Amino acid sequence: MPTYNEVDNVVPLVERLLGLSMPGLHVLIADDNSPDGTGEVADKLAAENPGRVTVVHRAGKEGLGRAYVDGMSRALDGGAEYVAQMDADLSHPPEALPGLLGTLMSTRAGVVIGSRYVPGGQLDENWPLYRRALSGWANFYVHTLLNVRIRDLTAGFKVWRADVLRDIGLDRVQSNGYSFQVEMHYLATQLGHTIIEVPIRFEERTSGASKMTTRTKVESAVMPFRLRWKHRTKGS
């Protein structure tokens, strides 16, 4: 779980995660040196929950993709069999996590996505219209360029099998920002891994601010072209 200025959200989110009936669940928070004190609050959570919560303090804000690569790599090095990823703004319902993991374990899927855009998936009524339009356009745009058959290509709530992450090779992932989600889905598809989408309700954040910037939008627009070129042959 990457964090940057999520001081109001990290405590309730971690409490909800630790309250799930999921033996062996470990929460890893990768904080990009949040100036609002998120890292210090996360440290307190780790001290109160030894062996269940770990905090990685990164030097600064390098982008969502870099934080995910760092956190996922550490999870793999720590022996995780399954690696879940989710946002820290409470937009992804922690209570859906057991269902995502259950689907992964009962199928041959390499990754299960908590999807907004499959039947049964929902968007919070308070999600701004411009964000809905941007998300819809991004999915259409990437579908057109990369021909990946996933409805929610920009989804950030999912559970991976550890061996699939190793097969992808996190060290070769290029994305810094939100295009990380698209790149991971594309690479998994190119390598022949099965992806399943499970409906979730996506909530609008009530505290903090979105990290979407002009720079991340530009990267997201350019990344599909870079992916087509760099990974133009299967597994490259």
Coordinates of N, CA and C in Angstrom, one line a residue:
M1 N 0.8 -1.2 0.0 CA 0.0 0.0 0.0 C 0.9 1.2 0.0
P2 N 1.0 1.9 -1.1 CA 1.8 3.2 -1.2 C 1.0 4.3 -0.6
T3 N 1.7 5.2 0.1 CA 1.1 6.3 0.8 C 1.9 7.6 0.5
Y4 N 1.1 8.7 0.3 CA 1.7 10.0 0.3 C 0.6 11.0 0.7
N5 N 0.8 11.6 1.9 CA -0.1 12.5 2.5 C -1.5 11.9 2.6
E6 N -1.5 10.7 3.3 CA -2.8 10.0 3.6 C -3.0 9.9 5.1
V7 N -2.6 10.9 5.9 CA -2.6 10.8 7.4 C -3.9 10.5 7.9
D8 N -5.0 11.0 7.3 CA -6.3 10.8 7.8 C -6.9 9.4 7.4
N9 N -6.3 8.8 6.5 CA -6.9 7.5 5.9 C -6.1 6.3 6.4
V10 N -4.9 6.4 6.7 CA -4.1 5.2 6.9 C -4.5 4.4 8.1
V11 N -4.9 5.1 9.2 CA -5.3 4.3 10.4 C -6.6 3.5 10.2
P12 N -7.7 4.2 9.7 CA -8.9 3.4 9.5 C -8.7 2.3 8.5
L13 N -7.9 2.5 7.5 CA -7.7 1.5 6.5 C -7.0 0.3 7.0
V14 N -5.9 0.5 7.8 CA -5.1 -0.6 8.4 C -6.0 -1.3 9.4
E15 N -6.8 -0.6 10.2 CA -7.6 -1.2 11.2 C -8.6 -2.1 10.5
R16 N -9.2 -1.7 9.4 CA -10.2 -2.5 8.7 C -9.5 -3.8 8.0
L17 N -8.3 -3.6 7.6 CA -7.5 -4.7 7.0 C -7.2 -5.8 8.1
L18 N -6.7 -5.3 9.2 CA -6.3 -6.2 10.3 C -7.6 -6.9 10.9
G19 N -8.7 -6.3 10.7 CA -10.0 -6.9 11.2 C -10.5 -8.0 10.4
L20 N -9.9 -8.2 9.2 CA -10.4 -9.2 8.3 C -10.0 -10.6 8.8
S21 N -10.9 -11.6 8.5 CA -10.6 -13.0 8.9 C -9.6 -13.6 7.8
M22 N -8.4 -13.2 7.9 CA -7.4 -13.6 6.9 C -6.1 -13.9 7.6
P23 N -6.0 -15.2 8.1 CA -4.7 -15.5 8.8 C -3.5 -15.3 7.9
G24 N -2.5 -14.8 8.4 CA -1.2 -14.6 7.7 C -1.2 -13.3 6.9
L25 N -2.3 -12.5 7.0 CA -2.3 -11.2 6.4 C -1.2 -10.2 6.9
H26 N -0.4 -9.7 6.1 CA 0.7 -8.7 6.5 C 0.5 -7.5 5.7
V27 N 0.5 -6.3 6.3 CA 0.3 -5.0 5.7 C 1.7 -4.3 5.5
L28 N 2.1 -4.0 4.3 CA 3.3 -3.3 4.0 C 2.9 -1.9 3.5
I29 N 3.3 -0.9 4.2 CA 3.1 0.5 3.8 C 4.4 1.1 3.2
A30 N 4.3 1.6 2.0 CA 5.5 2.2 1.4 C 5.2 3.7 1.3
D31 N 5.8 4.5 2.2 CA 5.5 5.9 2.3 C 6.6 6.7 1.7
D32 N 6.2 7.6 0.8 CA 7.2 8.5 0.1 C 7.5 9.7 0.8
N33 N 7.9 9.6 2.1 CA 8.3 10.8 2.9 C 7.2 11.8 2.9
S34 N 6.0 11.4 3.3 CA 4.8 12.3 3.3 C 5.1 13.5 4.3
P35 N 4.9 14.7 3.8 CA 5.1 15.9 4.7 C 4.0 16.0 5.7
D36 N 2.9 15.3 5.6 CA 1.8 15.5 6.5 C 1.9 14.6 7.7
G37 N 3.0 13.8 7.8 CA 3.2 12.9 9.0 C 2.6 11.5 8.8
T38 N 2.2 11.1 7.6 CA 1.7 9.8 7.3 C 2.7 8.7 7.8
G39 N 4.0 8.9 7.5 CA 5.0 7.9 7.8 C 5.1 7.7 9.3
E40 N 5.0 8.8 10.1 CA 5.1 8.6 11.6 C 3.9 7.9 12.1
V41 N 2.7 8.2 11.6 CA 1.5 7.5 12.0 C 1.6 6.0 11.6
A42 N 2.1 5.7 10.4 CA 2.3 4.3 10.0 C 3.3 3.6 10.9
D43 N 4.3 4.3 11.4 CA 5.3 3.7 12.3 C 4.6 3.3 13.6
K44 N 3.7 4.1 14.1 CA 2.9 3.8 15.3 C 2.1 2.6 15.1
L45 N 1.4 2.5 13.9 CA 0.7 1.3 13.6 C 1.5 0.0 13.6
A46 N 2.7 0.2 13.1 CA 3.6 -1.0 13.1 C 4.1 -1.4 14.5
A47 N 4.3 -0.4 15.3 CA 4.7 -0.7 16.7 C 3.6 -1.3 17.5
E48 N 2.3 -1.0 17.2 CA 1.2 -1.5 17.9 C 0.8 -2.9 17.3
N49 N 1.3 -3.2 16.1 CA 1.0 -4.5 15.5 C 2.2 -5.2 15.0
P50 N 3.1 -5.5 15.9 CA 4.4 -6.2 15.4 C 4.2 -7.5 14.7
G51 N 4.9 -7.6 13.6 CA 4.7 -8.8 12.7 C 3.6 -8.8 11.8
R52 N 2.7 -7.7 11.9 CA 1.6 -7.6 11.0 C 1.6 -6.4 10.1
V53 N 2.3 -5.4 10.6 CA 2.4 -4.1 9.8 C 3.9 -3.7 9.7
T54 N 4.3 -3.5 8.5 CA 5.7 -3.0 8.2 C 5.6 -1.7 7.4
V55 N 6.5 -0.8 7.7 CA 6.6 0.5 7.0 C 7.9 0.6 6.3
V56 N 7.9 1.0 5.0 CA 9.1 1.3 4.3 C 9.1 2.8 4.0
H57 N 10.1 3.4 4.5 CA 10.3 4.9 4.3 C 11.1 5.1 3.1
R58 N 10.5 5.7 2.1 CA 11.2 6.0 0.8 C 11.7 7.4 0.9
A59 N 12.7 7.7 0.1 CA 13.4 9.0 0.2 C 12.5 10.2 -0.2
G60 N 11.6 10.0 -1.1 CA 10.8 11.1 -1.6 C 9.7 10.6 -2.5
K61 N 9.0 11.5 -3.1 CA 7.9 11.2 -4.0 C 8.4 10.9 -5.4
E62 N 8.5 9.6 -5.7 CA 9.0 9.2 -7.0 C 8.0 8.6 -7.9
G63 N 6.7 8.6 -7.5 CA 5.6 8.1 -8.3 C 5.0 6.8 -7.8
L64 N 3.8 6.6 -8.1 CA 3.0 5.5 -7.6 C 3.7 4.2 -8.1
G65 N 4.1 4.1 -9.3 CA 4.7 2.9 -9.9 C 5.9 2.5 -9.1
R66 N 6.8 3.4 -8.8 CA 8.0 3.1 -8.1 C 7.7 2.6 -6.7
A67 N 6.8 3.2 -6.1 CA 6.4 2.7 -4.7 C 5.8 1.3 -4.7
Y68 N 5.0 1.0 -5.7 CA 4.5 -0.3 -5.9 C 5.6 -1.4 -6.2
V69 N 6.5 -1.0 -7.0 CA 7.6 -1.9 -7.4 C 8.4 -2.2 -6.1
D70 N 8.7 -1.2 -5.3 CA 9.5 -1.3 -4.1 C 8.7 -2.2 -3.1
G71 N 7.5 -1.9 -2.9 CA 6.7 -2.7 -1.9 C 6.5 -4.1 -2.3
M72 N 6.2 -4.4 -3.6 CA 6.0 -5.7 -4.1 C 7.2 -6.5 -4.0
S73 N 8.3 -5.9 -4.4 CA 9.6 -6.6 -4.4 C 10.0 -7.0 -2.9
R74 N 9.7 -6.2 -2.0 CA 10.0 -6.5 -0.6 C 9.0 -7.6 -0.1
A75 N 7.8 -7.6 -0.6 CA 6.9 -8.7 -0.2 C 7.3 -10.0 -0.8
L76 N 7.8 -10.0 -2.0 CA 8.3 -11.3 -2.6 C 9.5 -11.7 -1.8
D77 N 10.4 -10.8 -1.5 CA 11.7 -11.2 -0.8 C 11.3 -11.7 0.6
G78 N 10.2 -11.3 1.1 CA 9.8 -11.8 2.4 C 9.0 -13.1 2.4
G79 N 8.8 -13.7 1.2 CA 8.2 -15.0 1.1 C 6.7 -15.0 0.9
A80 N 6.1 -13.9 0.5 CA 4.7 -13.8 0.3 C 4.3 -14.8 -0.8
E81 N 3.2 -15.5 -0.6 CA 2.6 -16.4 -1.7 C 1.7 -15.6 -2.6
Y82 N 1.0 -14.6 -2.0 CA 0.1 -13.8 -2.8 C 0.3 -12.3 -2.4
V83 N 0.3 -11.4 -3.3 CA 0.5 -10.0 -3.1 C -0.7 -9.2 -3.5
A84 N -1.3 -8.5 -2.6 CA -2.4 -7.6 -2.9 C -1.9 -6.2 -3.0
Q85 N -2.5 -5.4 -3.8 CA -2.2 -4.0 -3.9 C -3.5 -3.2 -3.8
M86 N -3.4 -2.1 -3.2 CA -4.6 -1.2 -3.1 C -4.2 0.2 -2.7
D87 N -5.0 1.2 -3.0 CA -4.8 2.6 -2.7 C -5.0 2.8 -1.2
A88 N -4.5 3.9 -0.7 CA -4.6 4.2 0.7 C -5.6 5.2 1.0
D89 N -6.4 5.6 0.0 CA -7.4 6.7 0.2 C -8.8 6.2 0.6
L90 N -8.9 4.9 0.9 CA -10.2 4.2 1.2 C -11.2 4.1 0.0
S91 N -10.7 4.3 -1.2 CA -11.5 4.1 -2.4 C -11.8 2.6 -2.6
H92 N -10.8 1.8 -2.2 CA -10.9 0.3 -2.4 C -11.4 -0.3 -1.1
P93 N -12.5 -1.0 -1.1 CA -13.1 -1.6 0.1 C -12.3 -2.8 0.6
P94 N -11.6 -2.7 1.8 CA -10.8 -3.8 2.3 C -11.6 -5.1 2.5
E95 N -12.9 -4.9 2.8 CA -13.8 -6.1 3.0 C -13.9 -6.9 1.7
A96 N -13.5 -6.4 0.5 CA -13.6 -7.2 -0.7 C -12.4 -8.0 -0.9
L97 N -11.3 -7.8 -0.1 CA -10.1 -8.5 -0.3 C -10.2 -10.1 -0.1
P98 N -10.9 -10.6 0.9 CA -11.1 -12.0 1.0 C -11.7 -12.6 -0.3
G99 N -12.6 -11.9 -0.9 CA -13.3 -12.4 -2.1 C -12.3 -12.5 -3.2
L100 N -11.5 -11.5 -3.4 CA -10.5 -11.4 -4.5 C -9.5 -12.6 -4.3
L101 N -9.0 -12.8 -3.1 CA -8.1 -13.9 -2.8 C -8.8 -15.2 -3.0
G102 N -10.0 -15.4 -2.6 CA -10.7 -16.6 -2.8 C -10.9 -17.0 -4.2
T103 N -11.2 -16.0 -5.0 CA -11.3 -16.2 -6.5 C -9.9 -16.6 -7.1
L104 N -8.9 -16.0 -6.6 CA -7.5 -16.3 -7.1 C -7.2 -17.8 -6.8
M105 N -7.5 -18.2 -5.5 CA -7.1 -19.5 -5.0 C -7.9 -20.6 -5.6
S106 N -9.2 -20.3 -6.0 CA -10.1 -21.3 -6.6 C -10.1 -21.4 -8.1
T107 N -9.2 -20.6 -8.7 CA -9.1 -20.6 -10.2 C -7.7 -20.7 -10.6
R108 N -7.4 -20.7 -11.9 CA -6.0 -20.7 -12.4 C -5.6 -19.3 -12.8
A109 N -6.3 -18.3 -12.3 CA -5.9 -17.0 -12.6 C -4.6 -16.6 -12.0
G110 N -3.9 -15.7 -12.7 CA -2.6 -15.2 -12.2 C -2.8 -13.9 -11.4
V111 N -3.9 -13.2 -11.7 CA -4.2 -12.0 -10.9 C -5.7 -11.8 -11.0
V112 N -6.3 -11.3 -9.9 CA -7.7 -11.0 -9.8 C -7.9 -9.5 -9.5
I113 N -8.7 -8.9 -10.3 CA -8.8 -7.4 -10.2 C -10.2 -7.1 -9.6
G114 N -10.2 -6.1 -8.6 CA -11.4 -5.5 -8.1 C -11.8 -4.5 -9.1
S115 N -12.9 -4.8 -9.9 CA -13.2 -4.0 -11.1 C -14.4 -3.2 -10.9
R116 N -14.3 -1.9 -11.4 CA -15.5 -1.0 -11.4 C -16.4 -1.2 -12.6
Y117 N -15.9 -1.9 -13.6 CA -16.6 -1.8 -14.9 C -17.1 -3.2 -15.4
V118 N -17.1 -4.2 -14.6 CA -17.8 -5.4 -14.9 C -19.2 -5.4 -14.3
P119 N -20.1 -6.2 -14.8 CA -21.5 -6.3 -14.2 C -21.4 -6.4 -12.7
G120 N -22.1 -5.6 -12.0 CA -22.1 -5.6 -10.5 C -21.1 -4.6 -9.9
G121 N -20.2 -4.1 -10.7 CA -19.2 -3.1 -10.3 C -19.9 -1.7 -10.2
Q122 N -19.5 -0.9 -9.2 CA -20.1 0.4 -9.0 C -19.1 1.5 -8.8
L123 N -19.5 2.7 -9.2 CA -18.8 3.9 -8.9 C -19.5 4.7 -7.9
D124 N -18.8 5.3 -6.9 CA -19.5 6.2 -5.9 C -20.2 7.3 -6.7
E125 N -21.4 7.6 -6.3 CA -22.2 8.7 -6.9 C -21.5 10.1 -6.8
N126 N -20.6 10.2 -5.8 CA -19.9 11.5 -5.6 C -18.6 11.6 -6.4
W127 N -18.2 10.5 -7.1 CA -17.0 10.6 -7.9 C -17.2 11.6 -9.0
P128 N -16.3 12.6 -9.1 CA -16.5 13.8 -10.1 C -16.7 13.3 -11.5
L129 N -17.5 14.0 -12.2 CA -17.8 13.7 -13.6 C -16.6 13.7 -14.5
Y130 N -15.7 14.6 -14.2 CA -14.5 14.7 -15.0 C -13.6 13.4 -14.8
R131 N -13.6 12.9 -13.5 CA -12.8 11.7 -13.3 C -13.4 10.5 -13.9
R132 N -14.8 10.4 -14.0 CA -15.5 9.4 -14.7 C -15.1 9.4 -16.1
A133 N -15.2 10.6 -16.7 CA -14.9 10.7 -18.1 C -13.4 10.4 -18.4
L134 N -12.5 10.8 -17.6 CA -11.1 10.5 -17.7 C -10.8 9.0 -17.6
S135 N -11.4 8.4 -16.7 CA -11.3 6.9 -16.5 C -11.8 6.2 -17.7
G136 N -13.0 6.5 -18.1 CA -13.6 5.9 -19.3 C -12.8 6.1 -20.5
W137 N -12.3 7.3 -20.8 CA -11.5 7.5 -21.9 C -10.2 6.8 -21.9
A138 N -9.6 6.7 -20.7 CA -8.3 6.0 -20.5 C -8.4 4.5 -20.9
N139 N -9.5 3.9 -20.4 CA -9.8 2.5 -20.7 C -10.0 2.3 -22.2
F140 N -10.8 3.1 -22.8 CA -11.0 3.0 -24.3 C -9.7 3.2 -25.1
Y141 N -8.9 4.2 -24.7 CA -7.7 4.5 -25.3 C -6.7 3.4 -25.3
V142 N -6.5 2.8 -24.1 CA -5.6 1.7 -23.9 C -6.1 0.4 -24.6
H143 N -7.4 0.2 -24.5 CA -8.0 -1.0 -25.2 C -7.6 -0.9 -26.7
T144 N -7.8 0.3 -27.3 CA -7.6 0.5 -28.7 C -6.1 0.3 -29.1
L145 N -5.2 0.7 -28.3 CA -3.8 0.7 -28.6 C -3.2 -0.7 -28.3
L146 N -3.6 -1.3 -27.2 CA -2.9 -2.5 -26.7 C -3.8 -3.8 -26.9
N147 N -5.0 -3.6 -27.2 CA -5.9 -4.8 -27.4 C -5.8 -5.8 -26.2
V148 N -5.9 -5.2 -25.0 CA -5.9 -6.1 -23.8 C -7.4 -6.2 -23.3
R149 N -7.9 -7.4 -23.2 CA -9.3 -7.7 -22.9 C -9.6 -7.6 -21.4
I150 N -9.4 -6.4 -20.8 CA -9.7 -6.2 -19.4 C -10.6 -4.9 -19.4
R151 N -11.7 -5.0 -18.7 CA -12.6 -3.8 -18.7 C -12.1 -2.7 -17.9
D152 N -11.5 -3.0 -16.7 CA -10.9 -1.9 -15.9 C -9.4 -2.0 -15.9
L153 N -8.9 -1.5 -17.0 CA -7.4 -1.5 -17.2 C -6.6 -0.7 -16.2
T154 N -7.3 0.4 -15.7 CA -6.5 1.3 -14.8 C -6.8 0.9 -13.3
A155 N -7.4 -0.2 -13.1 CA -7.7 -0.6 -11.7 C -6.4 -0.8 -10.9
G156 N -6.5 -0.4 -9.6 CA -5.4 -0.5 -8.7 C -5.6 -1.4 -7.5
F157 N -6.7 -2.1 -7.5 CA -7.1 -3.0 -6.4 C -7.0 -4.4 -7.0
K158 N -6.1 -5.2 -6.6 CA -5.9 -6.6 -7.1 C -5.1 -7.5 -6.3
V159 N -5.1 -8.8 -6.5 CA -4.3 -9.7 -5.9 C -3.6 -10.6 -6.9
W160 N -2.2 -10.7 -6.7 CA -1.4 -11.4 -7.6 C -0.8 -12.7 -7.0
R161 N -0.6 -13.7 -7.8 CA 0.2 -14.8 -7.4 C 1.7 -14.4 -7.4
A162 N 2.4 -14.8 -6.4 CA 3.8 -14.4 -6.4 C 4.6 -14.8 -7.6
D163 N 4.3 -16.0 -8.1 CA 5.1 -16.5 -9.2 C 4.8 -15.7 -10.5
V164 N 3.6 -15.1 -10.6 CA 3.3 -14.3 -11.7 C 4.1 -13.0 -11.7
L165 N 4.2 -12.4 -10.5 CA 5.0 -11.2 -10.4 C 6.5 -11.5 -10.7
R166 N 7.0 -12.7 -10.3 CA 8.4 -13.0 -10.6 C 8.5 -13.2 -12.1
D167 N 7.5 -13.8 -12.8 CA 7.5 -14.0 -14.2 C 7.6 -12.7 -15.0
I168 N 6.8 -11.8 -14.5 CA 6.7 -10.4 -15.1 C 8.1 -9.8 -15.0
G169 N 8.7 -9.9 -13.8 CA 10.0 -9.2 -13.6 C 9.8 -7.8 -13.2
L170 N 9.6 -7.5 -11.9 CA 9.3 -6.1 -11.5 C 10.4 -5.1 -11.9
D171 N 11.6 -5.7 -12.0 CA 12.8 -4.8 -12.3 C 12.7 -4.2 -13.7
R172 N 11.8 -4.8 -14.6 CA 11.8 -4.2 -16.0 C 10.5 -3.3 -16.2
V173 N 9.7 -3.1 -15.1 CA 8.6 -2.3 -15.2 C 9.0 -0.8 -15.3
Q174 N 8.6 -0.1 -16.3 CA 9.1 1.3 -16.5 C 8.3 2.4 -15.9
S175 N 7.0 2.2 -15.7 CA 6.1 3.2 -15.3 C 6.4 3.8 -13.9
N176 N 6.3 5.1 -13.8 CA 6.4 5.8 -12.5 C 5.0 6.1 -11.9
G177 N 4.1 6.5 -12.8 CA 2.8 6.9 -12.3 C 1.7 5.9 -12.4
Y178 N 0.5 6.4 -12.7 CA -0.7 5.6 -12.8 C -0.7 4.6 -13.9
S179 N 0.2 4.8 -14.9 CA 0.3 3.8 -16.0 C 0.9 2.5 -15.6
F180 N 1.4 2.5 -14.3 CA 1.9 1.2 -13.8 C 0.8 0.1 -13.9
Q181 N -0.4 0.5 -13.6 CA -1.5 -0.5 -13.7 C -1.6 -1.1 -15.0
V182 N -1.6 -0.2 -16.0 CA -1.8 -0.7 -17.4 C -0.6 -1.5 -17.8
E183 N 0.6 -1.1 -17.5 CA 1.8 -1.9 -17.9 C 1.8 -3.3 -17.3
M184 N 1.4 -3.4 -16.0 CA 1.4 -4.7 -15.3 C 0.3 -5.6 -16.0
H185 N -0.8 -5.1 -16.3 CA -1.9 -5.9 -17.0 C -1.4 -6.3 -18.4
Y186 N -0.7 -5.4 -19.1 CA -0.3 -5.7 -20.4 C 0.8 -6.8 -20.4
L187 N 1.8 -6.7 -19.5 CA 2.8 -7.7 -19.4 C 2.3 -9.0 -19.0
A188 N 1.3 -9.1 -18.0 CA 0.7 -10.3 -17.6 C 0.0 -11.0 -18.8
T189 N -0.7 -10.2 -19.5 CA -1.4 -10.7 -20.7 C -0.4 -11.3 -21.8
Q190 N 0.6 -10.5 -22.0 CA 1.6 -10.9 -23.0 C 2.3 -12.3 -22.6
L191 N 2.4 -12.5 -21.3 CA 3.0 -13.7 -20.8 C 2.0 -14.9 -20.7
G192 N 0.8 -14.6 -21.1 CA -0.2 -15.7 -21.1 C -0.9 -16.0 -19.8
H193 N -0.8 -15.1 -18.8 CA -1.5 -15.3 -17.5 C -2.9 -14.9 -17.6
T194 N -3.8 -15.7 -16.9 CA -5.2 -15.4 -16.9 C -5.5 -14.3 -15.9
I195 N -6.4 -13.4 -16.3 CA -6.8 -12.3 -15.5 C -8.3 -12.3 -15.3
I196 N -8.8 -12.3 -14.1 CA -10.2 -12.3 -13.8 C -10.6 -11.0 -13.1
E197 N -11.7 -10.5 -13.5 CA -12.2 -9.3 -12.8 C -13.5 -9.6 -12.0
V198 N -13.4 -9.1 -10.7 CA -14.5 -9.3 -9.8 C -15.1 -7.9 -9.5
P199 N -16.4 -7.8 -9.4 CA -17.0 -6.4 -9.2 C -16.8 -5.9 -7.8
I200 N -16.5 -4.6 -7.7 CA -16.4 -4.0 -6.4 C -17.1 -2.6 -6.5
R201 N -17.4 -2.0 -5.4 CA -17.9 -0.6 -5.3 C -16.7 0.3 -5.1
F202 N -16.4 1.2 -5.9 CA -15.3 2.2 -5.8 C -15.8 3.4 -5.1
E203 N -15.2 3.7 -4.0 CA -15.7 4.9 -3.2 C -14.8 6.1 -3.5
E204 N -15.4 7.3 -3.4 CA -14.7 8.5 -3.5 C -14.0 8.9 -2.2
R205 N -12.8 9.3 -2.3 CA -12.1 9.7 -1.0 C -12.8 10.8 -0.3
T206 N -12.8 10.8 1.0 CA -13.4 11.9 1.8 C -12.3 12.7 2.5
S207 N -11.1 12.3 2.5 CA -10.0 13.1 3.1 C -8.8 13.0 2.2
G208 N -8.0 14.1 2.2 CA -6.8 14.2 1.4 C -7.2 14.6 -0.1
A209 N -6.1 14.6 -0.9 CA -6.3 15.0 -2.3 C -5.8 14.0 -3.3
S210 N -6.4 14.0 -4.4 CA -5.9 13.1 -5.5 C -4.5 13.4 -5.9
K211 N -3.7 12.4 -6.3 CA -2.3 12.6 -6.7 C -2.2 12.7 -8.2
M212 N -3.3 12.7 -8.9 CA -3.3 12.8 -10.3 C -2.8 14.2 -10.7
T213 N -1.7 14.3 -11.5 CA -1.1 15.5 -12.0 C -1.0 15.6 -13.5
T214 N -0.7 16.7 -14.0 CA -0.5 16.8 -15.5 C 0.6 15.9 -15.9
R215 N 1.6 15.8 -15.2 CA 2.7 14.9 -15.5 C 2.3 13.4 -15.6
T216 N 1.5 13.0 -14.6 CA 1.1 11.6 -14.6 C 0.1 11.3 -15.8
K217 N -0.7 12.3 -16.2 CA -1.6 12.2 -17.3 C -0.8 12.0 -18.6
V218 N 0.2 12.9 -18.7 CA 1.1 12.8 -19.9 C 1.8 11.4 -20.0
E219 N 2.3 10.9 -18.9 CA 3.0 9.6 -18.9 C 2.0 8.5 -19.3
S220 N 0.7 8.6 -18.7 CA -0.3 7.6 -19.0 C -0.6 7.6 -20.5
A221 N -0.6 8.8 -21.1 CA -0.9 8.9 -22.5 C 0.1 8.3 -23.4
V222 N 1.4 8.5 -23.0 CA 2.5 8.0 -23.8 C 2.9 6.6 -23.6
M223 N 2.6 6.1 -22.4 CA 3.1 4.7 -22.0 C 2.6 3.6 -23.0
P224 N 1.3 3.6 -23.4 CA 0.9 2.5 -24.3 C 1.8 2.4 -25.6
F225 N 2.2 3.5 -26.1 CA 3.1 3.5 -27.3 C 4.4 2.9 -26.9
R226 N 4.9 3.3 -25.8 CA 6.2 2.7 -25.3 C 6.1 1.2 -25.1
L227 N 5.0 0.8 -24.5 CA 4.8 -0.6 -24.2 C 4.7 -1.4 -25.5
R228 N 4.0 -0.9 -26.5 CA 3.9 -1.6 -27.8 C 5.3 -1.8 -28.4
W229 N 6.1 -0.8 -28.3 CA 7.4 -0.9 -28.9 C 8.4 -1.8 -28.1
K230 N 8.5 -1.6 -26.8 CA 9.4 -2.3 -26.0 C 9.1 -3.8 -25.8
H231 N 7.8 -4.0 -25.7 CA 7.3 -5.4 -25.5 C 6.6 -5.9 -26.7
R232 N 7.1 -5.6 -27.9 CA 6.4 -5.9 -29.1 C 6.4 -7.4 -29.4
T233 N 7.4 -8.1 -28.8 CA 7.4 -9.6 -28.9 C 7.1 -10.2 -27.5
K234 N 6.4 -11.3 -27.5 CA 5.9 -11.9 -26.2 C 7.0 -12.2 -25.3
G235 N 6.9 -11.6 -24.0 CA 7.9 -11.9 -23.0 C 9.1 -11.1 -23.1
S236 N 9.2 -10.1 -24.0 CA 10.4 -9.3 -24.2 C 10.5 -8.2 -23.1

